[in-house]
Coordinates of C-alpha atoms and ligand atoms in Angstrom, one line a residue:
X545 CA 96.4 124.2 86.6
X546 CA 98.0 125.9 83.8
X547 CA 97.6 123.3 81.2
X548 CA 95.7 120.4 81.6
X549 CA 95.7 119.7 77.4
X550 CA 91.3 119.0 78.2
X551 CA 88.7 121.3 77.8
X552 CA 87.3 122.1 81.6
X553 CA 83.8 121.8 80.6
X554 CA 84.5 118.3 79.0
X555 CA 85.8 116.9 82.4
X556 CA 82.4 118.3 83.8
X557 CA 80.0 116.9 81.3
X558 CA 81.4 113.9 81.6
X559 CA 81.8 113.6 84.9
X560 CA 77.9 114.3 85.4
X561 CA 76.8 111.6 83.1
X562 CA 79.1 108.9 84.9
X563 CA 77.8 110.2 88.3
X564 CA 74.4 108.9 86.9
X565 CA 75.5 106.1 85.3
X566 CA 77.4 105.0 88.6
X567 CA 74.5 105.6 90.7
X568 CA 72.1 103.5 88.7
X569 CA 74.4 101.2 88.7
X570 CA 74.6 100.7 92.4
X571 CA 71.4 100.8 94.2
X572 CA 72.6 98.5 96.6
X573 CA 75.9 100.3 97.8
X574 CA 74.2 103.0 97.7
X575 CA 71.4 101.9 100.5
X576 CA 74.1 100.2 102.6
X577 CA 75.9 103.8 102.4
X578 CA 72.9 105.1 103.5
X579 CA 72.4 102.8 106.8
X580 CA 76.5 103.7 107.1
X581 CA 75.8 107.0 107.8
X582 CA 73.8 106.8 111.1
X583 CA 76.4 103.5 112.2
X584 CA 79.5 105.8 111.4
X585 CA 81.0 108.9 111.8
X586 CA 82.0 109.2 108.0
X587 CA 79.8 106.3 106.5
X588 CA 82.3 103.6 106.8
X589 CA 84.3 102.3 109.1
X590 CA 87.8 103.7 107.3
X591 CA 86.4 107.5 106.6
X592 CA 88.6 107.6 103.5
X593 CA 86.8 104.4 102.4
X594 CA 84.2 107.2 101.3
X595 CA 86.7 109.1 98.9
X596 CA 85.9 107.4 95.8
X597 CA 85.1 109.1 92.8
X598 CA 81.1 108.5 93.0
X599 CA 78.7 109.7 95.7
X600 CA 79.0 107.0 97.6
X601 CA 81.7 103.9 98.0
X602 CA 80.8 100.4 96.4
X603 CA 80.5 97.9 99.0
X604 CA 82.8 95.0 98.8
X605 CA 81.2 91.5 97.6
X606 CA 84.3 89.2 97.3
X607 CA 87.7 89.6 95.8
X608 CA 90.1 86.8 94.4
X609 CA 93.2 87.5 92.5
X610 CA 93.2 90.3 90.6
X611 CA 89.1 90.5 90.8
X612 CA 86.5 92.2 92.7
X613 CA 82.8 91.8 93.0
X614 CA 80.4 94.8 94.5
X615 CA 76.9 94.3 96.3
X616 CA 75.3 94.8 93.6
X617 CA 77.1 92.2 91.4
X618 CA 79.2 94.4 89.8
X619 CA 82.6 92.8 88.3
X620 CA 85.9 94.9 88.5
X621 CA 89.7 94.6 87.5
X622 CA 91.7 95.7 90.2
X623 CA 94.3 98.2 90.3
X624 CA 93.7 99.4 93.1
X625 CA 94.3 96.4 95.5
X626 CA 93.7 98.3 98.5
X627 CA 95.4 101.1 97.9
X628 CA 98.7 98.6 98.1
X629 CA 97.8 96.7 100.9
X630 CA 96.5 93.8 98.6
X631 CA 99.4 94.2 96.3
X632 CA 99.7 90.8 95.8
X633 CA 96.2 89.9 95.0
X634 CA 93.4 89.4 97.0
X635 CA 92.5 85.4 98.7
X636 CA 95.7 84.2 97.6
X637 CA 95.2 80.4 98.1
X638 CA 98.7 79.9 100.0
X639 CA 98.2 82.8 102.4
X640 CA 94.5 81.4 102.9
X641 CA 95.5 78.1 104.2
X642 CA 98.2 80.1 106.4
X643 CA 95.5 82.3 108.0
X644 CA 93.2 79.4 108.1
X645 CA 95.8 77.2 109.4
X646 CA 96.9 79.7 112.1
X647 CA 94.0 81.0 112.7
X648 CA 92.8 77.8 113.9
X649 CA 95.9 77.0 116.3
X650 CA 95.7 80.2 118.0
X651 CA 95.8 83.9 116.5
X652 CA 97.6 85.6 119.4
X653 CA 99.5 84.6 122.8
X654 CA 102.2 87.0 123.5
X655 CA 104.6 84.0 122.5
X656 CA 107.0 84.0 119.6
X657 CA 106.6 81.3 116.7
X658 CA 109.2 79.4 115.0
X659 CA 107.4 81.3 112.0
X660 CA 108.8 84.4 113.3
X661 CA 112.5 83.3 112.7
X662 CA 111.9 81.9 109.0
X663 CA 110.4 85.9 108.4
X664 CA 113.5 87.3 110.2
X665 CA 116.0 85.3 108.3
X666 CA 114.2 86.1 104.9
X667 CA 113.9 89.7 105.9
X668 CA 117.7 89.9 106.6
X669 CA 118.2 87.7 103.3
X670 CA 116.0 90.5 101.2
X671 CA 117.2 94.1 102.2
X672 CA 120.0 92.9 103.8
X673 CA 119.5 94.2 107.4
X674 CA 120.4 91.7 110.4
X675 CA 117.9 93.0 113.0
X676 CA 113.9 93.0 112.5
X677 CA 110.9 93.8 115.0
X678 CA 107.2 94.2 114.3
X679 CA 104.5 96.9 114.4
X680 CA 100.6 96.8 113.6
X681 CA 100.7 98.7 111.0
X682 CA 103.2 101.1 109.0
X683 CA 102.4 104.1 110.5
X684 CA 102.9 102.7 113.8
X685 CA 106.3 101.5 112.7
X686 CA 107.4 105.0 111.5
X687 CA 106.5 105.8 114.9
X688 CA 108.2 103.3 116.4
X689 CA 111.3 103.2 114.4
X690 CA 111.6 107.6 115.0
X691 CA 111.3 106.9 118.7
X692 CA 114.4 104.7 118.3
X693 CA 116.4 107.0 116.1
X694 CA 115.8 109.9 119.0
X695 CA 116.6 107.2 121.8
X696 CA 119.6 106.6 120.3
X697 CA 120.6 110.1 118.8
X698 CA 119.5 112.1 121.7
X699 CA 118.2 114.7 119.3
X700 CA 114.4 116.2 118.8
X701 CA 114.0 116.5 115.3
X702 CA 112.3 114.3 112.2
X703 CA 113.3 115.8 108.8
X704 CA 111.0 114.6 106.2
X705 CA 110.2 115.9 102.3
X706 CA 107.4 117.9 101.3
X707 CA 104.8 116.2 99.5
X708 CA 105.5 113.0 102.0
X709 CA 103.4 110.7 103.3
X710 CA 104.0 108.1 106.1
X711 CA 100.6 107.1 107.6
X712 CA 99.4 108.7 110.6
X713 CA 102.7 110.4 112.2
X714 CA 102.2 113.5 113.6
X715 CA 105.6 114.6 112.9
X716 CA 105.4 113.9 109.5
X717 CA 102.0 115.9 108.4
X718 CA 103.9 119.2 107.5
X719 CA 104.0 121.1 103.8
X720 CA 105.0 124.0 102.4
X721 CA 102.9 127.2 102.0
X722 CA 103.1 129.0 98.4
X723 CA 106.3 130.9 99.8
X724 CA 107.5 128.3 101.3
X725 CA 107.0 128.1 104.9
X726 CA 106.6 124.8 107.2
X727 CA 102.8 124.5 107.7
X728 CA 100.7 121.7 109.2
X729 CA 99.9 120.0 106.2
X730 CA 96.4 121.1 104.7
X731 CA 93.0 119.6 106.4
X732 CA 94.9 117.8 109.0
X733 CA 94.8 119.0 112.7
X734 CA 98.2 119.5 114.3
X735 CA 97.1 117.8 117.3
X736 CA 98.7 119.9 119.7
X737 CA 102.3 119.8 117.9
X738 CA 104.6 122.6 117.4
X739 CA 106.2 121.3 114.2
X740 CA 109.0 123.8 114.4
X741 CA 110.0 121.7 117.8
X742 CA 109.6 118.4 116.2
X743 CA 110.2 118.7 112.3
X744 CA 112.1 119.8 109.4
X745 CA 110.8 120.1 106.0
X746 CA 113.0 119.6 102.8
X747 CA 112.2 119.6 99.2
X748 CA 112.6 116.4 97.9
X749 CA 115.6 116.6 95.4
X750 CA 117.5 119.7 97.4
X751 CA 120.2 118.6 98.1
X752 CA 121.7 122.2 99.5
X753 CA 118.3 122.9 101.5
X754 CA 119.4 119.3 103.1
X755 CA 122.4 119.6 104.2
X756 CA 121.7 123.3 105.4
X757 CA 118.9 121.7 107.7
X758 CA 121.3 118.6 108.6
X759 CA 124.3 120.9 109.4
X760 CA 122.4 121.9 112.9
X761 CA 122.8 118.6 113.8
X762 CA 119.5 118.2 115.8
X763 CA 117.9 116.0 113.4
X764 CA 117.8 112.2 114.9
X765 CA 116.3 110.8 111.2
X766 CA 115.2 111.8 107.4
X767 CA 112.3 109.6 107.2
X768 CA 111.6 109.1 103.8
X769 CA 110.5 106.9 100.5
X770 CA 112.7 106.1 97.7
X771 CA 110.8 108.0 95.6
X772 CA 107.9 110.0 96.7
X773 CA 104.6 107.7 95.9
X774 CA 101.5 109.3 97.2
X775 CA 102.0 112.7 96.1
X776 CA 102.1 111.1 92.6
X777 CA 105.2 109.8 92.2
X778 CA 108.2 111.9 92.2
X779 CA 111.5 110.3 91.3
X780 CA 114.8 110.3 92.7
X781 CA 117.0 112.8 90.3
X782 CA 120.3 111.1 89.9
X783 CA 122.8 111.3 92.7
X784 CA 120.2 112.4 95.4
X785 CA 119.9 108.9 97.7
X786 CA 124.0 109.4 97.1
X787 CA 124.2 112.9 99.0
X788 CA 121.0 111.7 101.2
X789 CA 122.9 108.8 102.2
X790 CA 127.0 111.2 102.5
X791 CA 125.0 113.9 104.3
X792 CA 123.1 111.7 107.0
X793 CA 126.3 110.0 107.8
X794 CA 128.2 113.4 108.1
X795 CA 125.9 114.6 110.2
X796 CA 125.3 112.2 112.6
X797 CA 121.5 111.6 111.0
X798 CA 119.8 107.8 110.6
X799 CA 118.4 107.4 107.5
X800 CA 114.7 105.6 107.5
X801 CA 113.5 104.0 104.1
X802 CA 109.8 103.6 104.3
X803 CA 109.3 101.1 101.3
X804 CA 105.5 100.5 102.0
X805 CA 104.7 101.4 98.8
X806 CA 108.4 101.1 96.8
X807 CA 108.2 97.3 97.6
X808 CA 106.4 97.3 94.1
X809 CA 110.4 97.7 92.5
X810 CA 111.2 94.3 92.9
X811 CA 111.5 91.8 95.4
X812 CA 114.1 93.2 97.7
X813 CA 112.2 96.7 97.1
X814 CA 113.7 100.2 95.7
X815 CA 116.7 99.3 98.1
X816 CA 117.8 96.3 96.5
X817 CA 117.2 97.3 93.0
X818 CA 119.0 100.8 93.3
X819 CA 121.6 99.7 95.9
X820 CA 120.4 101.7 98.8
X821 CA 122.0 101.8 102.0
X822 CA 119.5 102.6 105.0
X823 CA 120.2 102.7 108.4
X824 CA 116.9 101.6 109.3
X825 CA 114.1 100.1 106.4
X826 CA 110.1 99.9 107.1
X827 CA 107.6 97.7 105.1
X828 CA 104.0 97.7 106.2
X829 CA 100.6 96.7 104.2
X830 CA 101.2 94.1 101.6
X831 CA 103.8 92.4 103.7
X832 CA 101.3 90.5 105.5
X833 CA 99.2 89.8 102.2
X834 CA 96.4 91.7 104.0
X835 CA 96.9 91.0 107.6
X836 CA 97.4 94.3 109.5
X837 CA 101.6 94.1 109.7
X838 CA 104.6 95.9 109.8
X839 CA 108.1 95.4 109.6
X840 CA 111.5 97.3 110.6
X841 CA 114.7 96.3 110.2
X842 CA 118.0 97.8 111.7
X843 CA 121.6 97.6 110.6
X844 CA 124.5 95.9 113.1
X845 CA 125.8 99.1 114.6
X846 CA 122.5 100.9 115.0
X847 CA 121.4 98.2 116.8
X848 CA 124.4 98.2 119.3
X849 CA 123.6 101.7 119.9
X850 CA 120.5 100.8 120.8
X851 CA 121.8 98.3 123.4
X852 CA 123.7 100.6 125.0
X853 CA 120.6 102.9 125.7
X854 CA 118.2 99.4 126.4
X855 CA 119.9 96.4 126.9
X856 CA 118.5 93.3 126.4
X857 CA 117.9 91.4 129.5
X858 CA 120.0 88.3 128.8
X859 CA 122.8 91.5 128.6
X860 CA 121.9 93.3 131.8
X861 CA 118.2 94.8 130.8
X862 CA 115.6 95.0 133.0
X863 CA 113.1 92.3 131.9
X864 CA 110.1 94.7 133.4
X865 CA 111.1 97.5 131.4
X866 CA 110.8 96.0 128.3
X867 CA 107.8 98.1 126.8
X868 CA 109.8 101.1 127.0
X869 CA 107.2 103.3 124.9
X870 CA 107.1 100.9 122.0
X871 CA 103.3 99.5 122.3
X872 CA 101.1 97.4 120.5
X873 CA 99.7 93.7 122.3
X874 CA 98.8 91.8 119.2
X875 CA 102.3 92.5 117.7
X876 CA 103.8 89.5 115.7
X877 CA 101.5 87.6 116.9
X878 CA 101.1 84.2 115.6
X879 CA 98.6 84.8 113.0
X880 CA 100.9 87.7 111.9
X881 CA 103.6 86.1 111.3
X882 CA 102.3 82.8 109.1
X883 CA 100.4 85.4 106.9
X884 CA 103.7 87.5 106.8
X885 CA 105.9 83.9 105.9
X886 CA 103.7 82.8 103.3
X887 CA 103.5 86.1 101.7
X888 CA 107.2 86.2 101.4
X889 CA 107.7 82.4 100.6
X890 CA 104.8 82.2 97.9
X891 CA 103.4 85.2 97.1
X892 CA 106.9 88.0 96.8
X893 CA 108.4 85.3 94.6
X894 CA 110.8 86.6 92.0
X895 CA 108.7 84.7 89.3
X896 CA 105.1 86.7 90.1
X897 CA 107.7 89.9 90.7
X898 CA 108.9 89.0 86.8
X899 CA 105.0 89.0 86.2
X900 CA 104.1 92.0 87.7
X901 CA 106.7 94.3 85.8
X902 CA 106.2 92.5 82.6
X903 CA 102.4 93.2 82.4
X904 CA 102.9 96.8 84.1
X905 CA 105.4 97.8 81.6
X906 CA 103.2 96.9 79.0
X907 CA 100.3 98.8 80.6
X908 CA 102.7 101.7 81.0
X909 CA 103.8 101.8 77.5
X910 CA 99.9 101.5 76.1
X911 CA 98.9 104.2 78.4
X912 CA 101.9 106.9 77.3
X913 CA 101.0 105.5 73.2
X914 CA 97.1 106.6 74.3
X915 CA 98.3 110.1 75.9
X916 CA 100.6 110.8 72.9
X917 CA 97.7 109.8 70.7
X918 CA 95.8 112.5 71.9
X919 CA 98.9 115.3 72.1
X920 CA 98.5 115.5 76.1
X921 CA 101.0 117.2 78.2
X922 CA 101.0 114.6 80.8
X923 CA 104.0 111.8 81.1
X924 CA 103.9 108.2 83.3
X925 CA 106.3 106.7 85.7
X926 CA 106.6 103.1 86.6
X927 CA 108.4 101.5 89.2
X928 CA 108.0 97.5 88.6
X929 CA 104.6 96.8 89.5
X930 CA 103.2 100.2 90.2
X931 CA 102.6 102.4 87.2
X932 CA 101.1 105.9 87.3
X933 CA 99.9 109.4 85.3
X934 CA 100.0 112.9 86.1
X935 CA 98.7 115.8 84.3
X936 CA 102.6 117.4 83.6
X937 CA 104.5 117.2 80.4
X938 CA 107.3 115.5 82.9
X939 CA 107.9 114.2 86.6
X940 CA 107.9 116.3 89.2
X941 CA 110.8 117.2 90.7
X942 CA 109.7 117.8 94.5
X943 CA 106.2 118.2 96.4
X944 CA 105.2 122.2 94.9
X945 CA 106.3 120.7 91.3
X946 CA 103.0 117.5 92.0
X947 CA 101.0 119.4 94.1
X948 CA 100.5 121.8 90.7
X949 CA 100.4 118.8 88.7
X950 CA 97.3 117.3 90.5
X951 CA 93.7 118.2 89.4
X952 CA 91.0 116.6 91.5
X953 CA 88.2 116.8 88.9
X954 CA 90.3 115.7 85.9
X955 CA 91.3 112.4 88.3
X956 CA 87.7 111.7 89.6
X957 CA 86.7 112.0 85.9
X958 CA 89.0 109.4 84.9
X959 CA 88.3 106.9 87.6
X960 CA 84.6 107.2 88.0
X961 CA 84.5 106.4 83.9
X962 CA 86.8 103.5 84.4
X963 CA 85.1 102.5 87.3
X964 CA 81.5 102.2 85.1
X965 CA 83.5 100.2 83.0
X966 CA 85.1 97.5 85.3
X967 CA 88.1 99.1 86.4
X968 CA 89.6 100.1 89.5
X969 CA 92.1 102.7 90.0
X970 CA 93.0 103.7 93.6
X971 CA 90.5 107.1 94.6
X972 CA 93.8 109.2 95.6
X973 CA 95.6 109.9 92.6
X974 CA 96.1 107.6 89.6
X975 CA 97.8 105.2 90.2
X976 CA 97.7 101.8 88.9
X977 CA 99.0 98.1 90.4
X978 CA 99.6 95.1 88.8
X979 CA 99.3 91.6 91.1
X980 CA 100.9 88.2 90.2
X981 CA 97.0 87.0 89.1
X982 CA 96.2 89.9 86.5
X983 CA 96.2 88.7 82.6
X984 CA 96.7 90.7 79.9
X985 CA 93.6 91.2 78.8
X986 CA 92.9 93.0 82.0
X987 CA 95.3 95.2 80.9
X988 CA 93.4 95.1 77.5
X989 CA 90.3 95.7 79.2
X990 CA 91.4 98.9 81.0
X991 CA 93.4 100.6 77.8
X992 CA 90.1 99.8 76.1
X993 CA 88.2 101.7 78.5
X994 CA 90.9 104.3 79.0
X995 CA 91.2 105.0 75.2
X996 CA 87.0 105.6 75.2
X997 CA 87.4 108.1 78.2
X998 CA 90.8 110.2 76.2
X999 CA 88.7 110.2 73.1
X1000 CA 86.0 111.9 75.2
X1001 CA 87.6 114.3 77.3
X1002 CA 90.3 114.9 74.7
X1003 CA 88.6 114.5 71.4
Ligands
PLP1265 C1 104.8 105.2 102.3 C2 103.8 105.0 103.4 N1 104.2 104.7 104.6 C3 103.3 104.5 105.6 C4 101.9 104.4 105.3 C5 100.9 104.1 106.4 O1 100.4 102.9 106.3 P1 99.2 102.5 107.2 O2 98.0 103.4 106.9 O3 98.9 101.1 106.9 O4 99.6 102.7 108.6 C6 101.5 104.6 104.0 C7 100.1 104.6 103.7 O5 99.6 104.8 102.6 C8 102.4 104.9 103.0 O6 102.1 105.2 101.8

C-alpha cells in the first residue's frame, strides 16, 4: 500500500511485543488451542475462529451485554459481538427466558408456532415486505432465495459486486484480477463451478458496467448489500440503489438486499432508512439474538410468480412436493422462532437503536479526532451502530479501490494492542459495533487504548 501515513517497521516492532504480551497473557487458551489441534481440523470448531490477531484464539469464558470474559480471566469490551451475530449483546435477559422458555416446551417438531405469525407480521411491519420464510442461516438463505429468483425468472445467472460477500454461496465467491477479469475469488476453491455459467461480476458503483451485464437479460438477480460491509465498508455513491433499482426492473432482474450486516442502520435496516425498494430482502445472524436464523421476505407480485411455478397446495400444489430443493429440517423451528420474536420485540427496539447510534457516533467522531491528531491518511464510515477505519484518505468507491486500502499487518497490529488492553475488534477488518448494553466509558476505554497504540505506531 502506497501510503499507509506509519512507519512499516513500527507496525512490526509493535506487533512483536504484543505477540508476547498476548501470549503471556493467555496460557490457558493457549493449552486448550493446543488440545484443539489434534480434536479439529483447523483448531476450532469454526476454522476462522482461529484468525485472530494472536497465535492462537482466546477461548470463550462467558459474555453478558456488551462484556466478555476469556479462560484465563481476562475481561473485554466487545466490539466485535461475533462478528454481528451478537449485535445486540450477548445473554440478553428477554431472549434468555425465550430460549429457556422454549427450549423447555420443545425445540423442534416440524410444526409452526403461533410465534411464527407475531415474527411474520413484525417482519412485514419493518421492511415492508408481505411474504416471509426461514433459513438456518444467511448463507443458506442467499441460496435459497437465488434458487427462487431462477425458478421464477428462468434464467442462469447471479450478478453480484466485487469485493461482496454473502456467506458460503458458491455463486457468489468471484473477484476481479488486477486487469480486471472474473476470477474465483482468492483462497477459495471453485468447487466445481464454472463462474462464467453461473455469475456476473460488477463493480460496485458502475452503473454503465451494470446495465451492460443486465442488458443480456440472463441475469435472474443482483444479489447484493446496501453498502458493501465486509470488504470494509464501501458506500453507496448517490443515485446508485436508484439506477440499481431502474435497471433491474428494465431488465427483467430481481433485486436481493442482503442486510445481514446493514441491519446496524436502524431498525427497519438500510432499506428503511434510505427508502429502498427490494424485490426480495435477507436478514440472517443477529436476527435470532444468537440462535442460528435467517429470514427472507418477498414482495406481492414476486410471490404470485412464484405460485404460478409452485403452487401452494390449498391452490392446486402437490402437498408431496413441497421440498422442492429448498432444504433445511430444523427450519423455524420453535425454538427459532421465540428467540427471533423476542429479539425483535425487546432487543431491535427503536430506543436501544437510538442507543446504539448515539454512543457509535460518538465513538466515530473520537476515532476520526485521534486519526487527524496524528495527520493519517485514513477516513471512518458509520452506518448507525456499526462504525469502521480504513487506511485511505477517503471511502472506497468499489472492491479494487478497498482491496488496496487493506493492510493485514497494520490491522492485526491494531487489534492485537487493543485486544491486550480489553478491547475487541472483529479479526477481519476493523470494524467496530455498538450493542444496546455498551456505556460510554467503554467507548472511553477503547479511545483510551486506541490513542496509546496511534501515539506508537504514528508518533
Ligand atoms: C452480508 C452477509 N451475508 C451473509 C453472510 C453469511 O452469514 P452466515 O455465515 O451466518 O451464513 C454474511 C456473513 O458474514 C454476510 O456478511
Amino acid at each position: 500500500m502506497e501510503n499507509l501515513g506509519i512507519d512499516p517497521t513500527r507496525i512490526q516492532v509493535l506487533l512483536e511485543r504484543e505477540r508476547e504480551t498476548f501470549a503471556a497473557a493467555h496460557p490457558r487458551s493457549r493449552a486448550l488451542f493446543e488440545r484443539g489441534k489434534s480434536a479439529y481440523l483447523y483448531g476450532t470448531p469454526l476454522h476462522w475462529m482461529g484468525a485472530w490477531a494472536g497465535a492462537f484464539p482466546i477461548f470463550l469464558q462467558e459474555a453478558a451485554g456488551a462484556r466478555l470474559r476469556d479462560v484465563d480471566g481476562n475481561d473485554y469490551v466487545d466490539l466485535c459481538l461475533g462478528d454481528t451475530g451478537a449485535m445486540f449483546g450477548h445473554a440478553e435477559p428477554q431472549i434468555v427466558d425465550a430460549i429457556c422458555r422454549q427450549a423447555g416446551r420443545g425445540v423442534t417438531a416440524m410444526l409452526p408456532t403461533e410465534d411464527g405469525l407475531w415474527v411474520a407480521d413484525e417482519l412485514a411491519r419493518r421492511f415492508g415486505l408481505p411474504y416471509w420464510q426461514l433459513a438456518t442461516s444467511a448463507s443458506d438463505a442467499n441460496r435459497f432465495v437465488i434458487r427462487l429468483a431462477r425458478m421464477v425468472t428462468g434464467r442462469s445467472k447471479v450478478l453480484v459486486f466485487d469485493g461482496n460477500y454473502h456467506g458460503s454461496v458458491d455463486e457468489t465467491q468471484v473477484e476481479f484480477d488486477d486487469h480486471g477479469e472474473m476470477v474465483p475469488r482468492a483462497n477459495v476453491h471453485p468447487n466445481g463451478m464454472d463462474h462464467r455459467q453461473t455469475t456476473r461480476l460488477v463493480a460496485f458503483n458502475d452503473v454503465d458496467g451494470l446495465e451492460r451485464a443486465l442488458a443480456q437479460r440472463d441475469v435472474a438477480c443482483v444479489l447484493t448489500e446496501p453498502l458493501l460491509t465486509n470488504i470494509g465498508m464501501v458506500p453507496a455513491a448517490p443515485g446508485f440503489h436508484a439506477a440499481l433499482r431502474a435497471l433491474t426492473q428494465k431488465h427483467g432482474t430481481l433485486l436481493i438486499l442482503d442486510e445481514t450486516h446493514t441491519i446496524s442502520t436502524g431498525p427497519g435496516g438500510a432499506t428503511r432508512a434510505f427508502g429502498l425498494h427490494p424485490d426480495i430482502f435477507v436478514l440472517g445472524k443477529a436476527i435470532g439474538g444468537g440462535i442460528p436464523s435467517a429470514v427472507y421476505g418477498v414482495r406481492r407480485r414476486l410471490a404470485e410468480r412464484i405460485w404460478q411455478v409452485k403452487p401452494p397446495p390449498w391452490a392446486g400444489g402437490s402437498p408431496k412436493n413441497q421440498h422442492a430443493g429448498f432444504g433445511g429440517t430444523l427450519v423455524g423451528n420453535a425454538l427459532t422462532l421465540a428467540a427471533i420474536r423476542a429479539t425483535l420485540e425487546h432487543v431491535m427496539t427503536d430506543a436501544n437503536y437510538r442507543h446504539m447510534t448515539e454512543l457509535a457516533t460518538r465513538l466515530a467522531q473520537d476515532v476520526e479526532a485521534l486519526i487527524r491528531e496524528h495527520r493519517l491518511p485514513w477516513h471512518v464510515t458509520q452506518i448507525g451502530a456499526r462504525v469502521e477505519y480504513m487506511f485511505t484518505p477517503r471511502a472506497p468507491l468499489n472492491g479494487a479501490e478497498a482491496r488496496a486500502g487493506r493492510h493485514a499487518l497494520l490491522e492485526s497490529a491494531i487489534h492485537l494492542f487493543l485486544m491486550n488492553r480489553g478491547v475487541l475488534l472483529t479479526p477481519f477488518h476493523n470494524m467496530m459495533l455498538v450493542c444496546p448494553a455498551l456505556e460510554m466509558a467503554d467507548v472511553e476505554r477503547h479511545n483510551e487504548a486506541f490513542r496509546e497504540c496511534l501515539n506508537e505506531l504514528a508518533g
